[in-house]
Amino acid sequence: NAGVTQTPKFQVLKTGQSMTLQCAQDMNHEYMSWYRQDPGMGLRLIHYSVGAGITDQGEVPNGYNVSRSTTEDFPLRLLSAAPSQTSVYFCASSYSRASGLSYEQYFGPGTRLTVT
Amino acid sequence: TQLLEQSPQFLSIQEGENLTVYCNSSSVFSSLQWYRQEPGEGPVLLVTVVTGGEVKKLKRLTFQFGDARKDSSLHITAAQPGDTGLYLCAGASSGTYKYIFGTGTRLKVLA
């Protein structure tokens, strides 16, 4: 199993550009989420999904869109990049609590994004 | 808004010393997790606690969930350089899939 994979690893954008951060998992996990990590602020939840076709907002959703057309993939779209979106982005997945299985979150290696 | 505050923010100790990291909130959580993160990598789960007063041990690491399920602690005995990293706590409320992360404690263990 590859676990949770994220692409790209690094990205530089100009203000106003759009892009999609890719996230995929091969563990058949129902739950997937996107976090951003900034110095001194831990991880903050952007969006999450409890299954294909179901998404919801986290703490800091503004400026980001998500969709979940398959169980495996959960892309994060930046609509119009701003310097405030400079951060490290992590994707995570887990079984749902309803499954009765461990809901340990498995994290990808992260995407380091700089917006100039 | 739920908040999880961790203390201390930074900790630099000598190999062999003991330490305790705290994770506090005014909110009640149905479960609380501790993660360790190395530079350039994603967090890796260490433990999940779900019952008030629960104590779990992982080799030299001891985790405790507060009786009221609002706080937790991580105690490391005889720290080793391999324990160096960023320690994060994360809590989830009952009936929600949203995990709230603490601000993190950056630990450095010197040989």
Short mmCIF file of C-alpha atoms in Angstrom, two decimals:
data_model
loop_
_atom_site.label_atom_id
_atom_site.label_comp_id
_atom_site.label_asym_id
_atom_site.label_seq_id
_atom_site.Cartn_x
_atom_site.Cartn_y
_atom_site.Cartn_z
CA ASN A 1 0.00 0.00 0.00
CA ALA A 2 1.22 3.49 -0.86
CA GLY A 3 -0.89 5.00 1.94
CA VAL A 4 -1.74 8.67 1.40
CA THR A 5 0.01 10.36 -1.50
CA GLN A 6 0.09 14.06 -2.29
CA THR A 7 1.26 15.97 -5.34
CA PRO A 8 3.03 18.23 -5.91
CA LYS A 9 5.54 18.38 -3.05
CA PHE A 10 6.40 22.01 -3.71
CA GLN A 11 4.58 24.75 -5.62
CA VAL A 12 5.05 28.47 -6.17
CA LEU A 13 2.09 30.51 -7.39
CA LYS A 14 1.53 34.13 -8.23
CA THR A 15 -1.33 35.98 -6.58
CA GLY A 16 -4.56 35.29 -8.44
CA GLN A 17 -3.50 32.01 -10.01
CA SER A 18 -5.52 28.86 -9.40
CA MET A 19 -4.34 25.32 -8.87
CA THR A 20 -5.34 21.92 -7.55
CA LEU A 21 -3.52 19.98 -4.87
CA GLN A 22 -3.95 16.25 -5.39
CA CYS A 23 -4.53 13.67 -2.64
CA ALA A 24 -5.09 9.95 -3.06
CA GLN A 25 -5.32 7.00 -0.65
CA ASP A 26 -5.41 3.28 -1.32
CA MET A 27 -6.67 2.07 2.07
CA ASN A 28 -10.41 2.28 1.26
CA HIS A 29 -10.87 4.90 3.98
CA GLU A 30 -14.22 6.69 4.08
CA TYR A 31 -12.98 9.82 5.82
CA MET A 32 -10.57 12.26 4.16
CA SER A 33 -9.56 15.74 5.16
CA TRP A 34 -7.35 18.67 4.26
CA TYR A 35 -5.34 20.67 6.79
CA ARG A 36 -3.00 23.60 6.55
CA GLN A 37 -0.07 24.00 8.93
CA ASP A 38 1.36 27.40 9.73
CA PRO A 39 4.13 28.22 12.22
CA GLY A 40 2.83 28.35 15.78
CA MET A 41 -0.72 27.40 14.80
CA GLY A 42 -0.74 23.62 14.63
CA LEU A 43 -2.94 22.12 11.92
CA ARG A 44 -6.22 23.74 10.94
CA LEU A 45 -8.97 21.82 9.16
CA ILE A 46 -9.93 23.25 5.77
CA HIS A 47 -12.48 20.76 4.39
CA TYR A 48 -13.35 17.16 5.04
CA SER A 49 -15.36 14.34 3.50
CA VAL A 50 -17.07 11.36 5.10
CA GLY A 51 -17.54 9.52 1.82
CA ALA A 52 -17.80 9.87 -1.94
CA GLY A 53 -20.12 12.74 -2.82
CA ILE A 54 -20.17 14.17 0.72
CA THR A 55 -18.02 17.12 1.79
CA ASP A 56 -18.20 19.72 4.56
CA GLN A 57 -16.34 22.78 5.74
CA GLY A 58 -13.74 22.85 8.48
CA GLU A 59 -12.33 25.80 10.42
CA VAL A 60 -10.76 27.74 7.53
CA PRO A 61 -12.64 26.91 4.27
CA ASN A 62 -12.59 30.32 2.57
CA GLY A 63 -10.67 30.39 -0.71
CA TYR A 64 -10.70 26.60 -1.11
CA ASN A 65 -13.00 24.13 -2.87
CA VAL A 66 -13.15 20.35 -2.64
CA SER A 67 -15.02 17.51 -4.26
CA ARG A 68 -15.07 13.76 -3.64
CA SER A 69 -16.12 11.83 -6.74
CA THR A 70 -14.35 8.61 -5.71
CA THR A 71 -13.38 7.02 -2.39
CA GLU A 72 -9.70 7.25 -3.31
CA ASP A 73 -9.30 10.89 -4.38
CA PHE A 74 -9.89 14.19 -2.59
CA PRO A 75 -8.44 17.17 -4.50
CA LEU A 76 -8.18 20.64 -2.98
CA ARG A 77 -8.65 23.60 -5.31
CA LEU A 78 -7.33 27.09 -4.70
CA LEU A 79 -9.61 29.39 -6.65
CA SER A 80 -7.52 32.58 -6.67
CA ALA A 81 -4.32 32.23 -4.68
CA ALA A 82 -3.42 34.85 -2.08
CA PRO A 83 -0.21 35.31 -0.05
CA SER A 84 -2.20 34.36 3.08
CA GLN A 85 -2.52 30.86 1.60
CA THR A 86 1.23 30.31 1.80
CA SER A 87 1.42 27.24 4.00
CA VAL A 88 2.10 23.53 4.18
CA TYR A 89 -0.96 21.49 3.22
CA PHE A 90 -1.60 18.00 4.53
CA CYS A 91 -4.17 15.48 3.41
CA ALA A 92 -5.29 12.75 5.82
CA SER A 93 -7.58 9.73 5.71
CA SER A 94 -9.11 7.29 8.17
CA TYR A 95 -11.90 4.80 8.62
CA SER A 96 -15.12 6.37 9.84
CA ARG A 97 -16.16 5.97 13.46
CA ALA A 98 -19.31 4.27 12.26
CA SER A 99 -17.24 1.46 10.78
CA GLY A 100 -16.18 0.38 14.27
CA LEU A 101 -12.58 0.28 13.08
CA SER A 102 -9.77 2.43 14.35
CA TYR A 103 -10.12 6.00 13.11
CA GLU A 104 -6.43 6.72 13.26
CA GLN A 105 -5.69 9.44 10.72
CA TYR A 106 -2.96 8.67 8.20
CA PHE A 107 -1.29 11.77 6.82
CA GLY A 108 0.36 12.37 3.48
CA PRO A 109 3.85 13.94 3.21
CA GLY A 110 2.48 17.42 2.56
CA THR A 111 2.60 20.08 -0.16
CA ARG A 112 4.61 23.20 0.54
CA LEU A 113 2.90 26.12 -1.21
CA THR A 114 4.26 29.63 -1.60
CA VAL A 115 2.12 32.43 -3.04
CA THR A 116 4.00 35.55 -4.12
CA THR B 1 -14.72 27.91 18.76
CA GLN B 2 -12.95 24.97 20.32
CA LEU B 3 -9.29 25.51 21.19
CA LEU B 4 -6.59 23.15 22.32
CA GLU B 5 -3.65 24.82 24.00
CA GLN B 6 -0.39 22.98 24.42
CA SER B 7 2.40 23.79 26.82
CA PRO B 8 5.24 24.28 26.74
CA GLN B 9 5.66 25.45 23.14
CA PHE B 10 9.36 24.60 23.11
CA LEU B 11 11.39 22.24 25.22
CA SER B 12 15.10 21.48 25.04
CA ILE B 13 16.40 18.84 27.45
CA GLN B 14 19.33 16.51 27.95
CA GLU B 15 19.17 12.82 27.14
CA GLY B 16 17.89 10.85 30.13
CA GLU B 17 15.67 13.60 31.56
CA ASN B 18 11.92 13.25 32.05
CA LEU B 19 9.36 15.67 30.67
CA THR B 20 5.62 16.30 30.52
CA VAL B 21 3.66 18.02 27.78
CA TYR B 22 0.16 19.34 28.46
CA CYS B 23 -2.88 19.74 26.22
CA ASN B 24 -5.74 21.81 27.68
CA SER B 25 -9.16 22.96 26.55
CA SER B 26 -12.37 24.36 27.97
CA SER B 27 -14.31 21.98 25.72
CA VAL B 28 -15.13 18.33 26.26
CA PHE B 29 -13.82 15.86 23.70
CA SER B 30 -15.05 12.35 23.01
CA SER B 31 -11.56 11.31 22.00
CA LEU B 32 -8.11 12.78 22.03
CA GLN B 33 -5.11 11.78 19.98
CA TRP B 34 -1.39 12.47 20.23
CA TYR B 35 0.81 12.70 17.13
CA ARG B 36 4.51 13.17 16.52
CA GLN B 37 5.74 14.99 13.45
CA GLU B 38 9.26 14.98 12.04
CA PRO B 39 10.54 17.80 9.78
CA GLY B 40 9.24 17.53 6.21
CA GLU B 41 6.78 14.75 7.05
CA GLY B 42 3.15 14.40 8.06
CA PRO B 43 2.09 13.71 11.66
CA VAL B 44 2.10 10.08 12.82
CA LEU B 45 -0.39 8.88 15.42
CA LEU B 46 1.03 7.78 18.78
CA VAL B 47 -2.13 7.03 20.76
CA THR B 48 -5.87 7.60 21.03
CA VAL B 49 -7.62 7.98 24.41
CA VAL B 50 -11.39 7.92 24.72
CA THR B 51 -12.31 7.41 28.40
CA GLY B 52 -12.00 10.04 31.12
CA GLY B 53 -9.07 9.15 33.40
CA GLU B 54 -7.64 6.69 30.90
CA VAL B 55 -3.90 6.06 30.99
CA LYS B 56 -2.04 4.45 28.11
CA LYS B 57 1.62 3.54 27.89
CA LEU B 58 3.76 3.24 24.79
CA LYS B 59 7.25 2.15 25.88
CA ARG B 60 8.67 5.24 27.65
CA LEU B 61 5.66 7.42 26.78
CA THR B 62 2.67 7.67 29.14
CA PHE B 63 -0.54 9.36 28.01
CA GLN B 64 -3.38 10.41 30.29
CA PHE B 65 -6.85 11.73 29.47
CA GLY B 66 -8.33 14.02 32.11
CA ASP B 67 -11.33 12.84 34.13
CA ALA B 68 -13.53 15.52 32.56
CA ARG B 69 -12.14 14.78 29.07
CA LYS B 70 -11.00 18.38 28.64
CA ASP B 71 -7.26 17.88 28.99
CA SER B 72 -4.48 15.39 28.43
CA SER B 73 -0.82 14.95 29.19
CA LEU B 74 2.11 13.16 27.62
CA HIS B 75 4.97 12.12 29.89
CA ILE B 76 8.27 10.87 28.49
CA THR B 77 10.63 8.99 30.78
CA ALA B 78 14.38 9.03 30.12
CA ALA B 79 14.13 11.01 26.89
CA GLN B 80 16.33 10.00 23.97
CA PRO B 81 17.48 11.98 20.91
CA GLY B 82 15.07 9.88 18.82
CA ASP B 83 12.18 11.50 20.73
CA THR B 84 13.00 14.85 19.10
CA GLY B 85 10.08 16.22 17.10
CA LEU B 86 6.86 18.19 17.15
CA TYR B 87 4.19 16.70 19.42
CA LEU B 88 0.59 17.52 18.58
CA CYS B 89 -2.63 16.74 20.40
CA ALA B 90 -5.93 16.57 18.53
CA GLY B 91 -9.47 16.31 19.88
CA ALA B 92 -12.80 15.42 18.37
CA SER B 93 -16.23 16.09 19.84
CA SER B 94 -18.94 13.49 19.98
CA GLY B 95 -20.88 13.13 16.74
CA THR B 96 -18.41 15.08 14.62
CA TYR B 97 -15.61 14.14 12.27
CA LYS B 98 -13.81 17.42 12.87
CA TYR B 99 -10.46 17.11 14.61
CA ILE B 100 -9.11 20.22 16.35
CA PHE B 101 -5.32 20.28 16.68
CA GLY B 102 -3.29 21.91 19.40
CA THR B 103 -0.54 24.41 18.61
CA GLY B 104 2.18 21.82 19.21
CA THR B 105 5.19 21.31 21.46
CA ARG B 106 8.57 21.25 19.78
CA LEU B 107 10.88 18.92 21.69
CA LYS B 108 14.64 18.69 21.25
CA VAL B 109 16.57 16.05 23.15
CA LEU B 110 20.32 16.65 23.25
CA ALA B 111 22.76 13.74 23.37
#
